[in-house]
Structures are given as structure tokens and as C-alpha cells.
Short mmCIF file of C-alpha atoms in Angstrom, two decimals:
data_model
loop_
_atom_site.label_atom_id
_atom_site.label_comp_id
_atom_site.label_asym_id
_atom_site.label_seq_id
_atom_site.Cartn_x
_atom_site.Cartn_y
_atom_site.Cartn_z
CA MET N 349 9.17 -13.76 -0.23
CA ALA N 350 9.63 -12.70 -3.90
CA LYS N 351 9.55 -8.78 -2.49
CA LYS N 352 12.24 -9.85 -0.19
CA ALA N 353 14.41 -11.55 -2.57
CA LEU N 354 13.54 -8.48 -4.67
CA GLY N 355 14.80 -5.84 -2.03
CA LYS N 356 17.99 -7.37 -1.30
CA GLY N 357 18.52 -8.33 -5.09
CA LEU N 358 18.40 -4.42 -5.80
CA GLY N 359 21.09 -3.60 -2.75
CA SER N 360 23.47 -6.43 -4.29
CA LEU N 361 22.97 -5.04 -7.55
CA MET N 362 23.80 -1.19 -6.38
CA GLY N 363 26.84 -2.72 -4.52
CA THR N 364 28.23 -4.12 -7.72
CA ALA N 365 27.75 -0.69 -9.56
CA GLU N 366 29.75 0.96 -6.80
CA ALA N 367 32.19 -1.88 -7.17
CA GLU N 368 32.65 -1.49 -10.41
CA THR N 369 32.82 2.52 -10.83
CA ALA N 370 36.13 2.21 -8.48
CA ALA N 371 37.49 -0.16 -10.50
CA PHE N 372 36.81 1.47 -13.91
CA ASP N 373 38.91 1.57 -16.47
CA SER N 374 38.90 4.73 -18.62
CA ASP N 375 38.71 3.02 -22.08
CA SER N 376 34.98 1.60 -20.97
CA THR N 377 32.63 3.91 -23.42
CA LEU N 378 30.24 4.37 -25.75
CA PRO N 379 29.11 6.86 -28.27
CA ILE N 380 27.01 9.51 -27.07
CA SER N 381 24.52 8.55 -30.27
CA LYS N 382 24.16 5.08 -28.93
CA ILE N 383 23.03 5.78 -25.50
CA VAL N 384 19.23 6.48 -24.82
CA PRO N 385 17.47 7.96 -21.77
CA ASN N 386 15.16 5.95 -19.81
CA LYS N 387 11.00 6.80 -20.75
CA ASP N 388 10.28 5.72 -17.31
CA GLN N 389 12.96 7.43 -15.31
CA PRO N 390 11.51 9.44 -12.31
CA ARG N 391 13.35 12.52 -12.64
CA LYS N 392 11.39 14.35 -15.43
CA LEU N 393 12.76 17.93 -15.10
CA PHE N 394 16.57 19.18 -14.85
CA LYS N 395 17.19 22.60 -13.58
CA GLU N 396 18.77 24.55 -16.36
CA LYS N 397 21.42 26.48 -14.51
CA GLU N 398 22.59 22.93 -12.27
CA LEU N 399 22.86 21.23 -15.46
CA SER N 400 24.98 24.32 -17.13
CA GLU N 401 27.11 24.65 -14.62
CA LEU N 402 27.57 20.69 -14.50
CA SER N 403 28.34 20.70 -18.37
CA ASP N 404 30.81 23.37 -17.75
CA SER N 405 32.77 21.07 -15.30
CA ILE N 406 32.43 18.02 -17.82
CA LYS N 407 34.03 20.08 -20.55
CA GLN N 408 36.89 21.19 -17.90
CA ASN N 409 37.45 17.71 -16.04
CA GLY N 410 35.35 14.97 -18.26
CA VAL N 411 32.37 12.69 -16.89
CA LEU N 412 33.95 11.56 -13.64
CA GLN N 413 31.32 8.58 -12.75
CA PRO N 414 30.84 6.63 -15.37
CA LEU N 415 26.79 6.08 -16.03
CA LEU N 416 25.36 2.73 -15.96
CA VAL N 417 23.62 1.23 -18.94
CA ARG N 418 21.69 -2.14 -20.32
CA LYS N 419 21.66 -3.39 -23.25
CA LYS N 420 18.69 -2.54 -25.41
CA GLY N 421 18.12 -3.33 -29.06
CA ALA N 422 21.08 -1.94 -31.11
CA GLN N 423 21.04 1.05 -28.44
CA TYR N 424 22.00 1.13 -24.03
CA GLU N 425 19.29 2.30 -21.89
CA ILE N 426 20.37 4.90 -19.31
CA VAL N 427 19.81 2.72 -15.85
CA ALA N 428 21.55 5.35 -13.93
CA GLY N 429 23.24 8.83 -14.74
CA GLU N 430 20.73 11.11 -17.26
CA ARG N 431 21.37 13.95 -15.45
CA ARG N 432 25.49 13.56 -16.18
CA TYR N 433 24.17 11.97 -20.20
CA GLN N 434 22.56 15.33 -20.63
CA ALA N 435 24.66 17.61 -19.46
CA ALA N 436 27.77 15.52 -21.69
CA LYS N 437 25.52 16.38 -24.53
CA LEU N 438 25.19 20.27 -23.91
CA ALA N 439 29.24 20.44 -23.45
CA GLY N 440 29.57 18.68 -26.97
CA LEU N 441 31.14 15.25 -26.08
CA LYS N 442 30.92 11.94 -28.50
CA GLU N 443 31.33 9.61 -25.92
CA VAL N 444 31.08 8.81 -22.41
CA PRO N 445 32.25 6.31 -19.90
CA VAL N 446 29.60 3.58 -18.83
CA ILE N 447 29.42 0.64 -16.94
CA ILE N 448 27.13 -2.21 -19.29
CA LYS N 449 25.15 -4.52 -16.88
CA ASP N 450 22.26 -6.80 -17.48
CA ILE N 451 19.17 -5.70 -15.67
CA ASP N 452 15.52 -6.49 -16.05
CA ASP N 453 13.08 -4.52 -16.61
CA ASP N 454 11.94 -4.87 -13.19
CA GLU N 455 14.74 -3.63 -11.64
CA VAL N 456 15.56 -0.74 -13.82
CA PHE N 457 13.10 1.77 -12.22
CA LYS N 458 14.00 0.84 -8.97
CA LEU N 459 18.04 1.73 -9.54
CA ALA N 460 17.14 5.08 -10.80
CA LEU N 461 14.65 6.10 -8.12
CA ILE N 462 17.10 5.02 -5.77
CA GLU N 463 20.14 7.12 -7.70
CA ASN N 464 18.18 10.26 -7.70
CA LEU N 465 16.75 9.91 -3.46
CA GLN N 466 20.18 9.52 -2.76
CA ARG N 467 21.60 12.76 -4.79
CA SER N 468 18.25 14.26 -3.75
CA ASP N 469 17.99 15.48 -7.25
CA LEU N 470 14.28 14.58 -7.38
CA SER N 471 11.30 17.72 -6.57
CA PRO N 472 8.98 16.30 -3.94
CA LEU N 473 6.38 15.58 -6.56
CA GLU N 474 9.14 13.44 -8.74
CA GLU N 475 9.62 11.73 -5.58
CA ALA N 476 5.85 11.30 -4.90
CA ARG N 477 5.77 10.06 -8.77
CA GLY N 478 8.27 7.52 -8.37
CA TYR N 479 6.73 6.15 -5.20
CA ARG N 480 3.12 6.04 -6.84
CA GLN N 481 4.85 4.34 -9.44
CA LEU N 482 6.73 1.68 -7.20
CA ILE N 483 4.09 0.68 -4.94
CA LYS N 484 0.90 0.34 -8.23
CA GLU N 485 3.16 -1.10 -10.93
CA ARG N 486 5.84 -3.56 -8.58
CA GLY N 487 2.73 -4.35 -6.22
CA LEU N 488 4.80 -2.79 -2.78
CA THR N 489 3.19 -1.79 0.08
CA GLN N 490 4.18 1.75 1.24
CA ASP N 491 6.09 0.06 3.85
CA GLU N 492 8.27 -1.78 1.77
CA THR N 493 8.63 1.10 -0.28
CA ALA N 494 10.46 2.55 2.47
CA LYS N 495 12.59 0.44 3.42
CA LEU N 496 13.52 -0.27 -0.64
CA VAL N 497 14.66 3.34 -0.45
CA SER N 498 15.80 4.16 3.12
CA LYS N 499 13.00 6.09 4.52
CA SER N 500 10.73 6.55 6.94
CA ARG N 501 7.15 5.14 6.33
CA SER N 502 5.92 8.49 7.54
CA ALA N 503 8.56 9.86 5.11
CA VAL N 504 6.85 8.10 1.92
CA THR N 505 3.25 8.48 3.65
CA ASN N 506 3.81 12.57 3.83
CA THR N 507 5.39 12.90 0.48
CA LEU N 508 2.54 10.39 -1.38
CA ARG N 509 -0.10 13.20 0.39
CA LEU N 510 1.37 16.05 -2.36
CA LEU N 511 -0.31 13.95 -5.02
CA ASP N 512 -3.43 14.99 -3.52
CA LEU N 513 -3.25 18.92 -4.13
CA PRO N 514 -5.22 20.55 -6.84
CA SER N 515 -3.12 20.77 -10.27
CA GLU N 516 -2.69 24.13 -9.64
CA VAL N 517 -0.83 23.99 -6.60
CA GLN N 518 1.51 21.29 -7.92
CA GLN N 519 2.44 23.42 -10.06
CA PHE N 520 3.65 26.06 -7.84
CA VAL N 521 5.86 22.74 -5.95
CA GLU N 522 7.19 22.09 -9.15
CA ASP N 523 8.69 25.05 -10.18
CA GLY N 524 9.75 26.03 -6.93
CA SER N 525 7.40 28.64 -6.00
CA LEU N 526 6.23 26.45 -2.75
CA THR N 527 8.10 23.87 -1.16
CA ALA N 528 7.01 20.57 0.34
CA GLY N 529 6.73 22.28 3.55
CA HIS N 530 4.15 25.09 2.19
CA ALA N 531 2.36 21.98 0.49
CA ARG N 532 2.10 19.98 3.68
CA ALA N 533 0.66 23.08 5.34
CA ILE N 534 -2.14 23.86 2.57
CA LEU N 535 -3.04 20.40 2.88
CA ALA N 536 -4.39 20.89 6.06
CA VAL N 537 -7.01 22.75 4.02
CA PRO N 538 -10.07 20.24 3.05
CA SER N 539 -11.12 21.63 -0.04
CA GLU N 540 -9.30 21.88 -3.38
CA GLU N 541 -10.91 25.86 -4.02
CA GLY N 542 -9.53 27.04 -0.57
CA ARG N 543 -5.97 24.98 -1.01
CA ILE N 544 -5.82 26.79 -4.58
CA LYS N 545 -6.61 30.33 -2.83
CA LEU N 546 -4.28 29.48 0.20
CA ALA N 547 -1.60 28.69 -2.45
CA GLN N 548 -2.14 31.98 -4.36
CA LYS N 549 -1.94 33.94 -1.38
CA VAL N 550 1.28 32.06 -0.22
CA VAL N 551 3.34 33.03 -3.60
CA GLU N 552 2.14 35.85 -4.01
CA GLU N 553 3.00 37.64 -0.40
CA LYS N 554 5.85 34.57 0.03
CA LEU N 555 4.80 33.99 2.90
CA SER N 556 6.62 31.57 5.26
CA VAL N 557 5.70 27.51 6.18
CA ARG N 558 4.69 28.96 9.53
CA GLN N 559 2.80 31.67 8.66
CA THR N 560 0.77 29.06 6.46
CA GLU N 561 0.37 26.44 8.95
CA THR N 562 -1.37 29.56 10.60
CA LEU N 563 -3.40 30.80 8.13
CA ALA N 564 -4.32 27.42 6.61
CA PRO N 565 -7.44 27.20 9.29
CA LEU N 566 -8.82 30.39 7.89
CA PHE N 567 -8.91 29.13 4.85
CA SER N 568 -10.69 25.74 5.97
CA VAL N 569 -14.36 26.92 6.46
CA ASP N 570 -16.73 25.95 3.74
CA ALA N 571 -17.43 29.01 2.05
CA ASP N 572 -20.79 27.13 0.37
CA ALA N 573 -22.36 25.99 3.93
CA THR N 574 -25.56 27.54 4.83
CA PRO N 575 -24.50 30.36 7.59
CA ARG N 576 -26.14 29.20 10.73
CA HIS N 577 -29.30 31.60 12.21
CA ARG N 578 -28.15 33.15 15.29
CA GLU N 579 -31.40 33.93 17.77
CA PRO N 580 -31.37 37.79 18.85
CA THR N 581 -30.40 37.99 22.70
CA PRO N 582 -33.33 37.99 24.68
CA GLN N 583 -34.04 41.50 26.47
CA SER N 584 -33.94 39.63 29.69
CA PHE N 585 -30.22 38.96 28.91
CA LYS N 586 -29.30 42.26 28.11
CA ARG N 587 -31.33 44.16 31.58
CA ALA N 588 -29.15 41.18 33.58
CA ALA N 589 -26.24 42.34 32.11
CA ARG N 590 -26.71 46.18 32.47
CA GLN N 591 -27.77 45.71 36.15
CA LEU N 592 -24.50 43.86 37.07
CA ARG N 593 -22.33 46.05 35.38
CA LEU N 594 -23.71 48.55 37.73
CA ALA N 595 -23.26 46.35 40.72
CA LEU N 596 -19.84 45.04 39.75
CA GLU N 597 -18.40 48.22 37.61
CA THR N 598 -16.59 46.08 35.23
CA ASN N 599 -18.15 44.35 32.07
CA VAL N 600 -20.24 41.86 32.16
CA LYS N 601 -22.09 39.49 29.17
CA VAL N 602 -24.96 37.44 30.03
CA LYS N 603 -25.46 34.71 26.32
CA SER N 604 -26.66 31.13 25.09
CA VAL N 605 -23.76 29.62 23.86
CA ARG N 606 -24.32 26.47 22.36
CA GLY N 607 -27.67 25.72 24.21
CA LYS N 608 -26.12 26.52 27.39
CA ASN N 609 -26.33 30.43 28.94
CA LYS N 610 -23.66 31.52 30.43
CA ILE N 611 -22.26 34.84 32.25
CA GLU N 612 -18.78 36.33 31.72
CA ILE N 613 -17.57 38.65 34.12
CA GLU N 614 -14.01 40.60 33.30
CA PHE N 615 -11.31 41.41 35.44
CA SER N 616 -7.58 42.18 35.21
CA THR N 617 -6.10 41.52 38.42
CA GLU N 618 -5.80 39.09 41.26
CA GLU N 619 -6.81 42.07 43.58
CA ASP N 620 -9.97 42.87 40.86
CA LEU N 621 -11.49 39.25 41.17
CA ALA N 622 -11.10 39.42 45.02
CA GLN N 623 -12.87 42.71 45.06
CA LEU N 624 -15.75 40.69 42.43
CA VAL N 625 -15.62 37.51 45.15
CA ASN N 626 -16.21 40.00 48.43
CA LYS N 627 -19.12 42.09 46.33
CA LEU N 628 -20.89 38.52 45.10
CA SER N 629 -20.70 37.43 48.85
CA GLY N 630 -22.26 40.50 49.64
CA MET N 631 -24.89 40.04 47.07
CA ASP N 632 -25.70 36.93 48.33
CA GLY N 633 -25.67 37.73 52.38
CA GLU N 634 -28.20 41.15 51.51
CA GLN N 635 -30.86 38.52 50.36
#
């Protein structure tokens, strides 16, 4: 019940913030020196180019949407809007528009995560870490997390799986060398060493997600596994194959596969098949 109430409260709070944004008074500002980022902000990386573009826009038009902050000691902690805060600092602004809300610690991270997800601002790994933090620290299930952020459970599960990648591969995802689609394809490789080697090949050769999926089985072979001992083909098999090739005038193989003995007869067309059937029937008749 507590978790359901928490979800409802969160939705209500987001709705209230949006309503207050719509009715925002331009005089509601704070000195930027009094504002501090949230240390639990799920987004850790801000792309320099995008931040610079936003900064240029802010220089021309100002901060059009206020930051959501809460009072914390003598300062104000950002709940939502850190990207705007960083860009405003870069633009040299001395103060920024804000909405000040009384929000407890349990709600702050959820609001920051949801804001970033709604704007598609998070990298796949930042999103995965955000889900993990919600699950671990707030005691939510994957189902509850999915409902909270308006995603399917499978989307949340697949995103969380990215955290199973080796750190080297995670770095490729973080810097944009690999997409989340590449990463999921690489996860099909069971060993850490195989995942790293496949990731390096994908990055070096700039392979597509489809190509990565095709290659994944080749990197799934355990390099340390003891190779199976192959029994030599019996001489009787070789003799039988020779005789059948001469009699049927096509390639024939006599072999043992997984403990079962087999005869393989090649043919190209239906007409070839009919001729083979006639020859084999004739052999039977001769006996």
C-alpha cells in the first residue's frame, strides 16, 4: 500500500510542478550561487556540444522553464533541471527562474529520474543505474519501477541487463561508440572475454546491430574448453562411400555423427533425385 501511495503522490507532485510552471511569475528567481546540484542526480554526463547549444539559446532567450528546487540549509538543491542550470552557468547568468517545493529525500531521486526519462536525456547506462537505484534503495520491484516511469517491464529488465556488461564495454556505450542495441547483442555472448572481444571488433569495424547479432554466436565458444577428440573415419566407411559414388555418380559421404552412422547422398534437382531413386531401387532388385 505504501508503494502505491508513493506512486500516486509522485504523479500528483509532477502534475503540481507542471501547473506551477504554466503559471510561473518571471520575478520568482534565485541567485545561481545559491543553487546546488543534487548528488543523486541520475544523469552524470552532459554532452559538451548540446550544453553549448543550450547555453547559446539561454543567452538569447533566457531560461524559459524554471528549475524545480527545494530548500536545503542555506542553499537550494536542484530536483529537476540540472541541464538548464549547467547551461545557465555556462551562459554567465547570475540568477535563474525557479519553483521552490518542499520535497522529501525519498521523492527527489524519483522526480529527477522521471524528468530525465521524459526528455530522453539519460544514456542507456545512466537509465540502468537509475532503475537499479530505485529498486535497491527504495525497495521497488521491476514491475513497480516500470509503472513508475511509464515503461514496459521488459524495457526496464533489458536496460538493467546492460549493467552485466564488462566495464570496458560499458565505456564504449557511455562514449557513444556502441548503442544500446549493440550492447544487448553483445550480452548474448556468455563470457566476459568474449563480450570484450566482440565489442572491440564492433567498434573498430563500425558494425551494425544486425552484424553484431550475427557475430555473437562465433564469440560464444569457450576458448578454454577442451577440444573433443575426433575418432578417425573407419576404412569400411571410406570404401563404402567410394563404391556408392561410383554406382550413383554423385558425391556420397558415410560418417558417424553424435554416435549415429549416416549416409549422405548429394543431388541438385528433382530430376537428379528421381534418377537416384531409380538406381537405388534397381540395386535392391538386383539383390
